[in-house]
Amino acid sequence: MFSEFSFPVLSAIIWVPIIAGVVILFIKNEQRDLIRGISITAAVALLALSGLVYFTYNNQVAPIMEGQEALMSADGALKGTEMFANGLAFEEKFTWVESLGISYHLGVDGLSVPMVLLTGMVAVAGVLISWRIDRIREFMAFFMLLVAGVYGVFVAVDMFLLFFFYELAIFPMYLLIAGWGWVKLREYAAMKLTLYILIGSVVALVGVIAMVITASAFFQTPEGAELLAQAGQAGIVAEDAPTFSFDMVQLTLAAEAGAFDAGGYFGIDMLTFAKFWFPLIFIGFGVLAGVFPFHNWSPDGHVAAPTAVSMIHAGVLMKVGAYAALRAGVQLMPEGAEVHLPWIVFLTVVNVVLGAFIAFRQRDFKYVIGFSSVSHMGLVSMGFATMNITGLTGAGLQMFSHGAMTALFFGCVGMVYDRAHTRDIPSLGGFIRKMPWVGFAFVLGGLTSMGMPGLSGFIAEYPIFMGMFGAADVTLNIGGFELSNYFPVLAVISVIGIVVTAAYVLRVTGQVFFGEFNAKKYPEVGDIFVTDRIILLLLGIPLIVIGIYPAIMSPMIEAGMRPVVALLGGGF
């Protein structure tokens, strides 16, 4: 645990967009310049604070990893919990609702810090791409609340707080899509998105409440009470920590002590809490990450949303679902993960391959990127399913790489659509002559998408596939049926998705940006604004930097994933 700042930086990151959104609501809609000024000031401040957190944490990664290695080689039964607690930085904690075990507990680790930086990047890009949008006051206010909700999920170390911000991120999405989205689809897509995500989150919420109750019952036993007291003396949790608590560190402690692994759940000898609730919680959150077969809301949501919302939806909101699934599912119920991820991995393969094939068949520019996002998010879930440090690190890298890449894609699509007023791919052509920045940015995103070496896509996807081969010893047991050595086979099948990705990227790039430009059909098409160029640079440069110098992020994510691997009983 460390904090380099004398002020609550994580609270500032959450409250700056909330305050900006509220202030904007009290400004007249005609004062567009003032609204723009407040919005971009807030977004740039968030990016600056996020960058400060990122590079400050990055300077501490080496000692954190040394401490983790020392813990793994030392005696003790709480290695995963202690690693997780020691890896948290910039912590803020005070009791919120004492009777319910709810605390305002914020902190970041090696996984959440890159997500915080990604959110800042997409927030700035979203404000700039919406510079000329109608009803700018309401749009920017809701957009700021959405950004606050996303930030809150990534910095919350209390499960109730995580849920609070999770829901805060969903409702502005509905309003932004329904109010500013594509007229033909916006109401249907907004309602479909909201219902899918809300149903998934309600199921997950019930599971988390049951988890807190189960952990509380464990800590009230003599064994559990002694363990909680020892953790308090060691500084892992507060010395006066209540037995009933939503605190993530305390729940991790209960998980590592086996509180969720006792048989006899619902009176069935072989059934444990973790075995029953893991698929419900993991997939409940995974709905937002586009897990098959609950992915159907996502492409419609992408297509109907205004450009800024598509960027933050695919760029960071889908990562919110994956992040919550990892935290509440894999980290807090490792036994359930070991039982269920061996079959959930089949769903991830469907995500990767089917999503790529459907993207290949689309005529609508936005639908191509929407289904591409479903395909690439399947790689994130696949990395989780490996349950080893290589695959998990790749999943974390893919979350960041895909976030920047897909936000860049949707930004390019929005810039083309704003000038051509169509997304029909066969109707376009030669746009690189009029919009060279957009053309080169799309090519950069496309090369990243297909995993070209030297770009962040390759740095992320390679360890995921290596992790799949490293998981050859994982066994699937269903009744009397046993399946082993199948993870490498699934990895090979998934490569089909990468090949198809290359095919649709080349097809779309050729049809939209190359060939003859029809000046009579598109007389208004010209080069992009300076604000648009800033967006392309902001989202494109990290794809190159991470591809050339992965050490700027890879060790940090590995440090964040090591506690999860330790909880799963693995090594690194």
PDB file of C-alpha atoms in Angstrom, residues 115 117-120 122-123 150 154 288 310-321 399 403 406-407:
ATOM      1  CA  MET A 115      -8.233   1.174 -17.107  1.00  0.00           C
ATOM      2  CA  LEU A 117      -5.828   5.929 -17.923  1.00  0.00           C
ATOM      3  CA  LEU A 118      -7.914   4.481 -20.765  1.00  0.00           C
ATOM      4  CA  THR A 119     -11.055   6.129 -19.367  1.00  0.00           C
ATOM      5  CA  GLY A 120      -9.316   9.507 -19.288  1.00  0.00           C
ATOM      6  CA  VAL A 122     -11.687   8.182 -24.130  1.00  0.00           C
ATOM      7  CA  ALA A 123     -13.312  10.944 -22.043  1.00  0.00           C
ATOM      8  CA  VAL A 150     -16.942   4.113 -15.282  1.00  0.00           C
ATOM      9  CA  PHE A 154     -12.355   0.824 -11.650  1.00  0.00           C
ATOM     10  CA  LEU A 288     -21.733  -6.044 -20.312  1.00  0.00           C
ATOM     11  CA  SER A 310     -20.034   4.402 -29.144  1.00  0.00           C
ATOM     12  CA  MET A 311     -16.443   5.282 -28.285  1.00  0.00           C
ATOM     13  CA  ILE A 312     -16.915   5.079 -24.522  1.00  0.00           C
ATOM     14  CA  HIS A 313     -19.283   2.092 -24.839  1.00  0.00           C
ATOM     15  CA  ALA A 314     -16.808  -0.073 -26.735  1.00  0.00           C
ATOM     16  CA  GLY A 315     -13.713   1.646 -25.387  1.00  0.00           C
ATOM     17  CA  VAL A 316     -14.313   1.350 -21.654  1.00  0.00           C
ATOM     18  CA  LEU A 317     -17.858   0.301 -20.749  1.00  0.00           C
ATOM     19  CA  MET A 318     -17.417  -3.260 -22.038  1.00  0.00           C
ATOM     20  CA  LYS A 319     -14.195  -3.394 -19.977  1.00  0.00           C
ATOM     21  CA  VAL A 320     -16.254  -2.483 -16.910  1.00  0.00           C
ATOM     22  CA  GLY A 321     -18.157  -5.753 -17.369  1.00  0.00           C
ATOM     23  CA  MET A 399      -8.623  -4.693 -22.362  1.00  0.00           C
ATOM     24  CA  GLY A 403     -10.320  -0.040 -25.684  1.00  0.00           C
ATOM     25  CA  THR A 406     -12.093   0.397 -30.919  1.00  0.00           C
ATOM     26  CA  ALA A 407     -12.567   3.985 -29.691  1.00  0.00           C
TER      27      ALA A 407
END
